Coordinates of C-alpha atoms in Angstrom, one line a residue:
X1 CA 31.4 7.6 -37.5
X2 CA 29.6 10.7 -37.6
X3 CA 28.0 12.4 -40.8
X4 CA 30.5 15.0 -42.6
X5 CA 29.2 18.3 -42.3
X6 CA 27.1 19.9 -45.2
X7 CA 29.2 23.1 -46.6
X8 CA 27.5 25.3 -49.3
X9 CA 29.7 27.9 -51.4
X10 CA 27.6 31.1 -51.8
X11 CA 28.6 33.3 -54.9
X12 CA 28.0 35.5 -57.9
X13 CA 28.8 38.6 -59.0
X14 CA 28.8 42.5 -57.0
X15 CA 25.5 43.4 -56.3
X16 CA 23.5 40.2 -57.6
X17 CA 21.9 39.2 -53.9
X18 CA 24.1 37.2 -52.2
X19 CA 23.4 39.1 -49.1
X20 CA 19.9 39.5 -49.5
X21 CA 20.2 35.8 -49.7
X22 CA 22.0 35.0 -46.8
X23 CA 19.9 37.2 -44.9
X24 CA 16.9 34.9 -45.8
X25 CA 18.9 32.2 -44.8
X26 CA 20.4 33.1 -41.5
X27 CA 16.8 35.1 -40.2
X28 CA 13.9 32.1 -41.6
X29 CA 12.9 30.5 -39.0
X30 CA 14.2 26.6 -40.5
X31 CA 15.1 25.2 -37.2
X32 CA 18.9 25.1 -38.1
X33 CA 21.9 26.7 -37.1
X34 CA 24.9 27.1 -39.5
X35 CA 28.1 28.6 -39.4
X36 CA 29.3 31.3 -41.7
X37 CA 31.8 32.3 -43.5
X38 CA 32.7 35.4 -45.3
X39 CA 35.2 37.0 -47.1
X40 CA 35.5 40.2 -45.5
X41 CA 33.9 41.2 -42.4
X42 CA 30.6 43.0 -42.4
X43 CA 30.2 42.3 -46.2
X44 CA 27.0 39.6 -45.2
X45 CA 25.6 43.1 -43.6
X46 CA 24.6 41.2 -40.2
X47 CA 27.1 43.1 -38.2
X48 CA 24.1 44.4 -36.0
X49 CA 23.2 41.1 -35.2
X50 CA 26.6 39.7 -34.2
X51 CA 27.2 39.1 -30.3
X52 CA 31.3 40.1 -30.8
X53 CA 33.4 38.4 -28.5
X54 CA 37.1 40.0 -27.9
X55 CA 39.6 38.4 -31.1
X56 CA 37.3 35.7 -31.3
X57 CA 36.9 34.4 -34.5
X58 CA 33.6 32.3 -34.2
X59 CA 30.8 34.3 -32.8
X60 CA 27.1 32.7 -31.6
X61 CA 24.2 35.0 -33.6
X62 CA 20.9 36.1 -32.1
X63 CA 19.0 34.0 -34.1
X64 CA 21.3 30.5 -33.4
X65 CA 23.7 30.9 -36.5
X66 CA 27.5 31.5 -35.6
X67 CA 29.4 33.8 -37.9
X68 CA 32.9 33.8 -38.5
X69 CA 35.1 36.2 -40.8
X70 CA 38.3 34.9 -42.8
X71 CA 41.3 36.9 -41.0
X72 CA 43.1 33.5 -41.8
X73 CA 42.8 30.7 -44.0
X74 CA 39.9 29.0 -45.0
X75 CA 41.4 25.7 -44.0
X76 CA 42.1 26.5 -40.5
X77 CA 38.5 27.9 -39.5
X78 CA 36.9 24.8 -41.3
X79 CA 39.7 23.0 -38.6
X80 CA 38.6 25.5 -35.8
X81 CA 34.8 25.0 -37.0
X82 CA 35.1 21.1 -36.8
X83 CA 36.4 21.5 -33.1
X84 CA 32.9 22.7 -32.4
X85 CA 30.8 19.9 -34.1
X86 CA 27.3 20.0 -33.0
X87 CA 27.2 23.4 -32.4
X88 CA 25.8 23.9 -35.8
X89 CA 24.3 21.9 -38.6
X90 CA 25.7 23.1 -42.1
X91 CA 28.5 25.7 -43.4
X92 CA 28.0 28.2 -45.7
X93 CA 31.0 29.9 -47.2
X94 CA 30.3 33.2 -48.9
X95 CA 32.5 34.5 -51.6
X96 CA 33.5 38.0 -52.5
X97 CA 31.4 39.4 -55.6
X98 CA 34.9 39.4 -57.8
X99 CA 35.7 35.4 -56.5
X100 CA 36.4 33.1 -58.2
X101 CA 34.8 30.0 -56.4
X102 CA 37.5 27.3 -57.7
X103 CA 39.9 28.0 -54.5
X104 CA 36.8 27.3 -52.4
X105 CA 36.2 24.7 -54.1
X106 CA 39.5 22.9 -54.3
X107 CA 39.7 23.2 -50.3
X108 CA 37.4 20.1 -50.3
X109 CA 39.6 18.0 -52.6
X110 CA 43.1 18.7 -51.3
X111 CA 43.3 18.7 -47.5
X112 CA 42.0 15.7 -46.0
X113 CA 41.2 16.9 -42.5
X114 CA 38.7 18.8 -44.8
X115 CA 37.5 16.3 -46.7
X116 CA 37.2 13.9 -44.1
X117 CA 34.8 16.5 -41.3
X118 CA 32.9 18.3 -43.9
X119 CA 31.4 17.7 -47.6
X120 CA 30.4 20.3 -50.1
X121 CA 26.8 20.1 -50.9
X122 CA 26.7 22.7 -53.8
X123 CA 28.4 25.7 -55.3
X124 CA 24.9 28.6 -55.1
X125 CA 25.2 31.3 -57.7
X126 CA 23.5 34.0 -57.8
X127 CA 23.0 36.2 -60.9
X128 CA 21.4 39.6 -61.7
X129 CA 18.8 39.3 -63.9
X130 CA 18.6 43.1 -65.5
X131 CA 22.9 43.2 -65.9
X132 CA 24.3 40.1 -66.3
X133 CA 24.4 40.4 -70.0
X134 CA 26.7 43.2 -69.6
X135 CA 28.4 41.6 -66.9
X136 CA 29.2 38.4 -69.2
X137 CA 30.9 41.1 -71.5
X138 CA 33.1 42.4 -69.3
X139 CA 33.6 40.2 -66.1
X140 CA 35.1 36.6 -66.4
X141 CA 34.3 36.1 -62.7
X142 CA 30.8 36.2 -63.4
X143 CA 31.1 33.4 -65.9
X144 CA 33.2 31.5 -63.8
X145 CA 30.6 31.9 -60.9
X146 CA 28.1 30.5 -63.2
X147 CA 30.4 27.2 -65.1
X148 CA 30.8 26.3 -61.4
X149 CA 27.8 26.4 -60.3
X150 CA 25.1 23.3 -58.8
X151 CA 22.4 26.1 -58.0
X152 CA 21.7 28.9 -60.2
X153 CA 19.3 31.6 -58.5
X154 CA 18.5 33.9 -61.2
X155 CA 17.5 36.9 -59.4
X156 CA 15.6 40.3 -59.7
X157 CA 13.5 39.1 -62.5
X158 CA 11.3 41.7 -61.4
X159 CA 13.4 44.0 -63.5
X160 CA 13.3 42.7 -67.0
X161 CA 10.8 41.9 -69.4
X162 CA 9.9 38.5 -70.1
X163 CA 11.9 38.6 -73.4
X164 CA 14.9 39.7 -72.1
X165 CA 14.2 37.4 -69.3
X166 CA 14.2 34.5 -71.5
X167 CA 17.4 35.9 -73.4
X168 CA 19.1 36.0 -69.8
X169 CA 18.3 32.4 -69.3
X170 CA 19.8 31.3 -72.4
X171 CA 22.9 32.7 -71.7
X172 CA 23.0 31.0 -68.7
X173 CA 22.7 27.6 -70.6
X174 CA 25.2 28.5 -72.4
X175 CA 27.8 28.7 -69.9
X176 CA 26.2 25.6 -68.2
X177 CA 23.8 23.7 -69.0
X178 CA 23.3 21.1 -66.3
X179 CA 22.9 23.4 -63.3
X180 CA 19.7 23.4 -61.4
X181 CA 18.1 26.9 -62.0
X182 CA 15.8 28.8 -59.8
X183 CA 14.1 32.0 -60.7
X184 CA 13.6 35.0 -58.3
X185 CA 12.3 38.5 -56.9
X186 CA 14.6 39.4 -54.2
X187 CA 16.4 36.4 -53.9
X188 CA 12.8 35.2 -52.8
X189 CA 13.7 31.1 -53.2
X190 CA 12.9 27.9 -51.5
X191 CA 15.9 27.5 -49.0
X192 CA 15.1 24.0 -48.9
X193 CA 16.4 24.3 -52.7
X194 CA 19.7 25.6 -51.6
X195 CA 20.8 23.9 -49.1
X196 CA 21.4 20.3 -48.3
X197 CA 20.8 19.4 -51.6
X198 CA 24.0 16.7 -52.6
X199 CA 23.8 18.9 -56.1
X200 CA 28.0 18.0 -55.8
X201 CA 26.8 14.9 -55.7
X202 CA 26.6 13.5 -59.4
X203 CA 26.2 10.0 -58.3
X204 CA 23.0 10.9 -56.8
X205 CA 21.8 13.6 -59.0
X206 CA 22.0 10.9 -62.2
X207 CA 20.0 8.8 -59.9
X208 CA 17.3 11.6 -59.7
X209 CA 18.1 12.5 -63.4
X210 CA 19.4 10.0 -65.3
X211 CA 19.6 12.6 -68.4
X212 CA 21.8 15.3 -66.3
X213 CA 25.3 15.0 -68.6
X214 CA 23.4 14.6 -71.8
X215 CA 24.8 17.7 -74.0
X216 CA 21.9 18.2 -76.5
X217 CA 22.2 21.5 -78.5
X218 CA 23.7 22.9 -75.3
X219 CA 27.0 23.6 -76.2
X220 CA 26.8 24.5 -80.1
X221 CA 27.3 28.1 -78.6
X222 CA 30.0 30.7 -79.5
X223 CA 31.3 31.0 -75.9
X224 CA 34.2 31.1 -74.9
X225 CA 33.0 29.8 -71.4
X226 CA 31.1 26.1 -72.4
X227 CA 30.6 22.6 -71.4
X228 CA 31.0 19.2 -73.6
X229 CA 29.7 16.5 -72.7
X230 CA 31.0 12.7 -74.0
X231 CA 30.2 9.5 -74.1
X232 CA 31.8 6.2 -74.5
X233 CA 29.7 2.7 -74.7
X234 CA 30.6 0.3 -72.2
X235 CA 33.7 -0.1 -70.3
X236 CA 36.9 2.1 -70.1
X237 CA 40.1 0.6 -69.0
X238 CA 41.3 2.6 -65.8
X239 CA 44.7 1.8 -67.0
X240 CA 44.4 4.3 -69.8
X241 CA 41.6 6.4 -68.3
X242 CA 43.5 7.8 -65.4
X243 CA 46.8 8.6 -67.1
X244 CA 45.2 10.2 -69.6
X245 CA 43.1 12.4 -67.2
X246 CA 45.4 13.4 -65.1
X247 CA 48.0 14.3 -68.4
X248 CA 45.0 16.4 -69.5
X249 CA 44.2 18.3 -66.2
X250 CA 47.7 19.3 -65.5
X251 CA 48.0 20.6 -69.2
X252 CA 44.8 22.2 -69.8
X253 CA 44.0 22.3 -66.2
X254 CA 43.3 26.4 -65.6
X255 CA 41.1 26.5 -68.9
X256 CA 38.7 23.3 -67.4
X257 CA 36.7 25.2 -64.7
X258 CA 34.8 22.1 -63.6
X259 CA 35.1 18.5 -64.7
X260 CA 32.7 15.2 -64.2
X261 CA 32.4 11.8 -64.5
X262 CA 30.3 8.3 -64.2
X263 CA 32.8 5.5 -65.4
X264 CA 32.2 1.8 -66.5
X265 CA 35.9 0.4 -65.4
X266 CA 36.7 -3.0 -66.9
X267 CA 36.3 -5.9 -64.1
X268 CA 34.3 -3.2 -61.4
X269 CA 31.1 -4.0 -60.8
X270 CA 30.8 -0.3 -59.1
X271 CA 30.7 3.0 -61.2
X272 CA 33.6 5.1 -60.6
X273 CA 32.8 8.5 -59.8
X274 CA 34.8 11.4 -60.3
X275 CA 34.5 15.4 -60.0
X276 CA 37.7 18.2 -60.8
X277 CA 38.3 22.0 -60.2
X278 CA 40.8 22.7 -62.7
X279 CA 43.6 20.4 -61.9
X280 CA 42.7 18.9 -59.1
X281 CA 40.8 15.4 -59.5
X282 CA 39.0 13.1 -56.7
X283 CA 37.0 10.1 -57.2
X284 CA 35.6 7.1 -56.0
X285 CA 34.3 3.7 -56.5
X286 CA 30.3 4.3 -55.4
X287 CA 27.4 2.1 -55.9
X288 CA 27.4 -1.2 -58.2
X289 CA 25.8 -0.7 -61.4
X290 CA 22.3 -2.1 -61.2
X291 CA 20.7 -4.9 -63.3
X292 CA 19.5 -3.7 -66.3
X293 CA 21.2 -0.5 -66.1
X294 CA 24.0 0.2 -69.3
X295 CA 27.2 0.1 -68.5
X296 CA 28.5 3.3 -70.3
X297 CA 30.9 6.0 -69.2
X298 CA 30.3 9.7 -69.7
X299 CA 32.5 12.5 -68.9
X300 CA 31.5 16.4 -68.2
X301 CA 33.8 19.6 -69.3
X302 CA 33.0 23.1 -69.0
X303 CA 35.9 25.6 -69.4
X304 CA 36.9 27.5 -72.0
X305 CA 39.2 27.0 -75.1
X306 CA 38.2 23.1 -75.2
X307 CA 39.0 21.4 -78.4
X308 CA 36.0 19.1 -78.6
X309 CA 37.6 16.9 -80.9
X310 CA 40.7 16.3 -79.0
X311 CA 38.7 15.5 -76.4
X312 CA 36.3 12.7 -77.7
X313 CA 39.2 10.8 -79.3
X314 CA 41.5 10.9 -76.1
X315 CA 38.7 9.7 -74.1
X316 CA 37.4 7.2 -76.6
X317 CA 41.1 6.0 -76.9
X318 CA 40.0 4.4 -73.1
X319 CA 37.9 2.1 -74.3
X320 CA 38.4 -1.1 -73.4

């Protein structure tokens, strides 16, 4: 069986440095070749280097990368892009400034052909440190792009002052708390950061960072955008657990932007794993707990309008 192919989801808002970004990406000399997509032709601002075939829809770069543009949907040139497997090592999918990347997202959770080929390494925002703060005000995308995010590049800090730096990066946390978060001058960052990560990968980051869904102070902020984080000691019963879930997503489903999970079932001797984008929920028994390890079972929401309360006592009601 041969390895699903890496995809990363590149966003953030008009004129933060996703192309500046991609550029990096697609003209550093990393020995890889990766497919692209984006939103609108000519928006990565690579047009220069294409090598444009006639109606083709998958063209080889210069420098190794093959770029295609979305004249259909995003499904069918992931299909189209699988059919050439080997051709390229990773994916990266770049959003529109005003996107919201939950579509993109949910592509990877509903069709199988999809989830089967490819897996998506991380959602990659990128922010503008001198106007996000006004952004925040006035443009729900951009707080969307940064609740979904793995990778937070927090670029031109060239601009600010390290106060309003620092008041930038709060407001960050306050939207989300557990991304990883990367600092920049024009979008100057470690790809190797970026890309091929497994930041979707909670199983593996709580490996790395067994602290990752602990809430702290985080989300004691008057947001409307921000993340709680729960815990139950011990073992849920999955006969409660997913009914309850899946009731919740499909009620409150557009306000939860991103959900996670690491669940002790009763009787599993694996933790069950699960990730959502608004209603849409996939999970998975992964690796058995290890000796010594407590069994415990903690769940991640960020989204807006979330009644806390409500929350904790449906999930504690899992127990078992």
């Amino acid at each position: 069986m041969s390895e699903k192919i890496p995809v990363t989801v590149l966003t953030g808002y008009l004129g933060a440095g996703k192309t500046t970004l991609l550029n990096r990406i697609l003209t550093e000399d990393h020995g890889k070749k990766f497919a692209v997509i984006v939103n609108e032709f000519g928006e990565a601002g690579i047009d220069g280097d294409l090598i444009v075939g006639a109606d083709e829809e998958i063209f080889e770069m210069n420098n190794g990368c093959i770029c295609c543009t979305v004249r259909g949907d995003l499904i069918r040139i992931l299909d189209g892009l699988m059919k050439r497997k080997g051709k390229f090592d990773a994916i990266i999918v770049e959003t529109t400034g005003l996107a919201d990347p939950a579509p993109v997202a949910q592509t990877f959770f509903v069709d199988q052909d999809v989830g089967d080929a490819t897996r998506l390494d991380a959602v990659v925002t990128v922010t503008d440190a001198k106007w996000l703060k006004d952004r925040l005000k006035d443009a729900p995308e951009a707080k969307n792009q940064i609740a979904f995010a793995d990778v937070i590049v927090l670029n031109k800090t060239d601009l600010v002052t390290a106060e309003e730096l620092a008041d930038v990066e709060a407001a960050i946390r306050a939207i989300n708390p557990y991304a990883k978060l990367h600092k920049a001058e024009r979008a100057n960052v470690d790809i190797a950061a970026l890309l091929d990560r497994n930041a979707f990968d909670l199983d593996r980051i709580l490996d790395i960072e067994p602290d990752f869904l602990e809430s702290g102070h985080h989300h004691h902020h008057a947001e409307d955008v921000r993340s709680i984080s729960l815990t139950v000691p011990g073992d849920v019963d999955p006969e409660k657990f997913m009914p309850w879930i899946n009731d919740l997503t499909q009620i409150q489903g557009p306000n939860i932007l991103r959900s996670k999970g690491i669940l002790a079932f009763k009787n599993e001797p694996r933790r069950f794993v699960f990730q959502g984008v608004h209603m849409i929920l996939d999970g998975d028994l992964q690796r058995d707990w290890k000796d010594g390890e407590t069994r415990e079972s903690r769940l991640v929401f960020i989204g807006r309008d979330l009644n806390e309360n409500e929350l904790r006592k449906g999930f504690e009601a899992c127990a078992a």
